[in-house]
Amino acid sequence: MAIIVNLDVMLAKRKMKLNDLAAAVGITPQNLSVLKTGKAKAIRFSTLDAICKHLECSPGDILEYTDNEESD
Amino acid sequence: MEATITQHRDKIIRIGKLLYGFVLGWLILNSIALLIMLAAVVGLYVAGTSGSRQTVVDLFTFAELVPGLGAEEIEKIITWDYETFLDHFWLIFTLALVSTGYFVTTMILMLRIAKSLKRGDLLSKQAIGSLHLLGWIYVIQGVVAFFWGIIGQLAWTSNTCELLYFSFIHDVCNYSFTFSGSGIEWGMLALALSWIAKSFQEEQELIV
C-alpha cells in the first residue's frame, strides 16, 4: 500500500508506549498495533482525531503517502 | 467484537427477542411431541413383539373410518402396515432418533443466533459460527431428503416409504422452518449470510 503509517516514529518522538496511547485513545492495544504495523485497512476519523490529540501532532505526521507500487 | 451496525441495532434486537422466544417455545413443544413419538414407536414395537399384535391391529381398525371400506378390509390394510412397521422397526427407530437429534441441534443453533441478535451483536463468533453450521446442515438435509424422496417415488410403492420419509424425516425437518419447502434454499441463504457476515467481521477487525 502507498500509505505508510509512522505511528512508531511519533511514539518514539513523544517517548510514549503503545499501551499508554491505546489507553488514552480508548482502543485496544491490539487494534493500535494493527495500525502501527500497517495491517489496518481503514482508520476512523475519531481514532485519528484522538491519536493526534494525544500525540500533539497532525494526521500528516502519522500517515505518509509514497508513490511506490512495490510497497503494496 | 462489538457489532458496528448501529443503524439497525434496535431492529436487530427486536427481531432477536422475537426469534429467541419463538424458537425456545418451538423447541420445548416439539421436543415433547418428538419424545411422545419415540415412545409411541417403541411402545408399538414392544406390543408387537410381546404377543399383543392383534390388540394393536384391533385398536387401529376400530379407530380408522374409511368410506367405502368395511372393517375386514381396513383390518387387512392395518395388519399389513403394522407388519411392515415391525419388520423395519430398527430403521424407523433410528430415523426417528436422528430426526429428533437433528431438530434439537438446529433449534439450539438458531437459539444461539437469536441470543446474539437480541444482544444486538450480529457479528459475534457464536452467531456466525452457528449460522454457518446451520447452513451446511440444511443443505445436506435438503439434498438427502430430496433424493430420498425421488428414490422413494421411483423404487418403492409401499407404505414403508411413506412412513419412513413423510411421517418422520420430512415433517420433522420442516418443523425447523415452518414455511420451508425443501430446506435447500434456507441452507444456501444461511451459508451466504454466514460468508457475508464473516467477510464483514474480518474487514471490521482491520478498521481501527
XYZ file of C-alpha atoms in Angstrom:
280
model
C 0.000 0.000 0.000
C 1.178 3.509 -0.771
C 0.154 4.847 2.621
C 2.796 4.455 5.306
C 1.913 4.686 8.975
C 4.518 6.482 11.032
C 2.920 5.871 14.373
C 6.031 4.160 15.772
C 8.127 7.222 14.839
C 5.676 9.559 16.564
C 5.523 7.314 19.636
C 9.330 7.356 19.853
C 9.421 11.148 19.457
C 6.882 11.587 22.248
C 8.528 8.804 24.303
C 5.197 7.163 24.722
C 4.362 3.465 24.906
C 1.804 1.859 22.631
C -0.251 0.630 25.574
C -0.380 4.110 27.115
C -1.559 5.646 23.858
C -4.140 2.894 23.420
C -5.490 3.570 26.885
C -5.557 7.324 26.262
C -7.260 6.963 22.876
C -9.732 4.376 24.119
C -8.989 1.499 21.736
C -7.382 -1.849 22.404
C -3.568 -2.188 22.156
C -4.157 -4.980 19.585
C -6.092 -2.597 17.340
C -3.450 0.097 17.721
C -0.806 -2.476 16.914
C -2.713 -3.349 13.723
C -2.469 0.323 12.765
C 1.182 0.641 13.753
C 2.278 -2.368 11.735
C 0.459 -1.154 8.626
C -2.061 -4.015 8.592
C -5.096 -1.774 9.044
C -7.445 -1.422 6.081
C -9.021 1.789 7.361
C -8.804 4.264 10.181
C -11.770 6.062 11.703
C -11.614 9.860 11.872
C -12.473 9.586 15.562
C -9.417 7.344 16.126
C -7.170 9.617 14.098
C -8.502 12.640 15.941
C -7.799 11.055 19.328
C -4.292 9.913 18.319
C -3.396 13.397 17.006
C -4.762 14.965 20.157
C -2.694 12.781 22.476
C 0.482 12.862 20.393
C 0.088 16.606 19.726
C 0.600 16.211 16.033
C -1.326 16.385 12.764
C -2.575 13.474 10.580
C 0.299 14.127 8.153
C 2.781 13.234 10.898
C 1.187 9.809 11.265
C 0.194 8.995 7.704
C 2.506 9.437 4.777
C 1.902 8.845 1.077
C 4.677 7.305 -1.023
C 4.370 6.723 -4.741
C 5.786 3.209 -4.555
C 3.778 0.442 -6.251
C 6.060 -2.293 -4.921
C 5.335 -1.425 -1.330
C 1.799 -2.866 -1.717
C -16.038 -7.879 18.950
C -18.935 -5.477 19.279
C -21.373 -5.153 16.404
C -20.940 -1.983 14.447
C -24.267 -1.970 12.632
C -25.644 0.704 14.924
C -28.200 1.975 12.402
C -30.150 -1.280 12.559
C -29.359 -2.147 16.156
C -32.894 -1.637 17.506
C -34.457 -3.688 14.733
C -31.931 -6.495 15.258
C -32.602 -6.572 18.987
C -36.385 -6.670 18.461
C -36.248 -9.449 15.892
C -33.708 -11.303 18.048
C -36.053 -11.298 21.028
C -38.947 -12.458 18.849
C -36.882 -15.216 17.277
C -35.500 -16.348 20.628
C -38.967 -16.619 22.172
C -40.384 -18.401 19.146
C -37.544 -20.880 18.820
C -37.475 -21.629 22.538
C -41.225 -22.306 22.577
C -40.975 -24.324 19.380
C -38.088 -26.350 20.770
C -39.872 -27.185 24.033
C -43.209 -28.053 22.411
C -41.741 -30.151 19.629
C -39.265 -31.891 21.886
C -42.224 -33.101 23.938
C -44.012 -34.159 20.739
C -40.918 -35.953 19.463
C -40.430 -37.768 22.761
C -44.060 -38.898 22.619
C -43.456 -40.055 19.028
C -40.373 -42.025 20.078
C -42.284 -43.551 22.980
C -45.133 -44.481 20.603
C -42.715 -46.106 18.158
C -41.076 -48.139 20.929
C -44.461 -48.926 22.519
C -45.868 -50.243 19.235
C -42.784 -52.395 18.746
C -42.884 -53.799 22.267
C -46.614 -54.545 21.909
C -46.000 -56.280 18.586
C -43.179 -58.453 19.877
C -44.785 -59.387 23.185
C -47.889 -61.071 21.809
C -50.250 -58.097 21.701
C -50.095 -57.721 17.917
C -53.801 -58.378 17.369
C -54.780 -55.923 20.132
C -52.899 -53.140 18.333
C -54.465 -54.040 14.987
C -57.927 -54.106 16.602
C -57.285 -50.731 18.197
C -56.377 -49.093 14.884
C -59.114 -50.928 12.987
C -61.589 -49.510 15.448
C -60.141 -46.010 15.073
C -59.988 -45.998 11.234
C -63.008 -44.825 9.300
C -62.510 -45.115 5.565
C -65.584 -44.523 3.389
C -66.280 -47.487 1.125
C -64.173 -49.934 3.144
C -65.530 -52.457 5.558
C -63.941 -53.413 8.879
C -62.373 -56.516 7.324
C -60.610 -54.594 4.548
C -59.395 -51.955 6.986
C -58.048 -54.672 9.276
C -56.152 -56.233 6.358
C -54.521 -52.908 5.476
C -53.623 -52.133 9.095
C -52.232 -55.626 9.628
C -50.034 -55.230 6.546
C -48.960 -51.729 7.706
C -48.168 -52.941 11.194
C -46.217 -55.948 9.922
C -44.193 -53.597 7.696
C -43.543 -51.360 10.675
C -42.394 -54.283 12.823
C -40.149 -55.569 10.026
C -38.469 -52.192 9.696
C -38.569 -51.166 13.323
C -34.854 -50.518 13.842
C -34.635 -48.425 10.703
C -37.704 -46.421 11.707
C -36.474 -46.043 15.262
C -33.043 -44.853 14.077
C -34.637 -42.356 11.721
C -36.933 -41.100 14.469
C -33.967 -40.734 16.797
C -31.858 -38.971 14.136
C -34.765 -36.665 13.317
C -35.120 -35.769 16.981
C -31.399 -35.096 17.248
C -31.490 -33.089 14.037
C -34.394 -30.971 15.211
C -32.896 -30.280 18.640
C -29.473 -29.435 17.119
C -30.869 -26.995 14.559
C -33.089 -25.313 17.124
C -30.182 -24.919 19.541
C -28.094 -23.366 16.754
C -30.939 -20.969 15.995
C -31.230 -20.146 19.672
C -27.539 -19.247 19.716
C -28.023 -16.937 16.744
C -31.133 -15.383 18.283
C -29.279 -14.886 21.583
C -26.603 -12.833 19.830
C -29.177 -10.898 17.818
C -31.157 -9.903 20.877
C -27.959 -8.520 22.344
C -27.587 -6.507 19.128
C -24.360 -8.333 18.411
C -24.704 -9.505 14.833
C -21.008 -10.128 14.369
C -20.400 -12.388 17.319
C -18.362 -15.504 16.581
C -21.112 -17.587 18.168
C -23.813 -16.260 15.812
C -21.695 -16.513 12.664
C -20.427 -19.996 13.525
C -23.960 -21.224 14.271
C -25.302 -19.711 11.062
C -22.557 -21.349 9.044
C -23.152 -24.762 10.615
C -26.894 -24.372 10.189
C -26.352 -23.632 6.521
C -24.415 -26.844 5.939
C -26.912 -28.894 7.922
C -29.838 -27.586 5.851
C -28.081 -28.022 2.539
C -27.133 -31.617 3.391
C -30.578 -32.366 4.822
C -32.246 -30.799 1.792
C -30.203 -32.790 -0.694
C -30.586 -36.074 1.227
C -34.345 -35.582 1.708
C -34.739 -34.595 -1.940
C -33.013 -37.705 -3.276
C -34.662 -39.885 -0.651
C -37.993 -38.607 -1.947
C -37.074 -39.314 -5.577
C -35.772 -42.808 -4.774
C -38.911 -43.420 -2.738
C -41.127 -42.373 -5.624
C -39.252 -44.473 -8.168
C -38.214 -47.539 -6.230
C -40.826 -48.103 -3.587
C -44.557 -48.015 -3.736
C -45.170 -49.370 -0.276
C -46.404 -47.579 2.795
C -42.998 -48.139 4.353
C -41.553 -45.385 2.220
C -44.408 -43.075 3.190
C -43.884 -43.943 6.814
C -40.118 -43.507 6.702
C -39.912 -40.398 4.590
C -43.075 -38.399 5.052
C -44.015 -39.278 8.601
C -40.597 -38.798 10.111
C -37.868 -37.171 8.073
C -39.811 -34.678 6.022
C -42.232 -33.483 8.692
C -39.619 -33.248 11.392
C -37.212 -31.426 9.110
C -39.905 -28.947 8.204
C -40.590 -28.243 11.871
C -37.324 -26.344 11.903
C -38.523 -23.829 9.368
C -42.288 -23.901 9.403
C -42.688 -22.370 5.975
C -39.661 -24.005 4.422
C -40.008 -26.106 1.300
C -37.083 -28.441 0.914
C -34.597 -26.752 3.183
C -32.029 -26.359 0.410
C -32.902 -22.720 -0.140
C -32.660 -21.990 3.561
C -29.308 -23.702 3.704
C -27.929 -21.648 0.883
C -29.282 -18.471 2.357
C -27.723 -19.278 5.708
C -24.395 -20.099 4.050
C -24.403 -16.882 2.018
C -25.261 -14.898 5.104
C -22.528 -16.546 7.093
C -19.933 -15.734 4.443
C -21.112 -12.149 4.098
C -21.039 -11.722 7.840
C -17.635 -13.402 8.086
C -16.057 -11.100 5.490
C -17.654 -8.157 7.202
C -16.267 -9.331 10.513
C -12.754 -9.718 9.113
C -12.991 -6.306 7.471
C -14.115 -4.765 10.735
C -11.188 -6.280 12.609
C -8.806 -4.284 10.401
C -10.529 -0.947 10.878
C -9.170 0.973 13.820
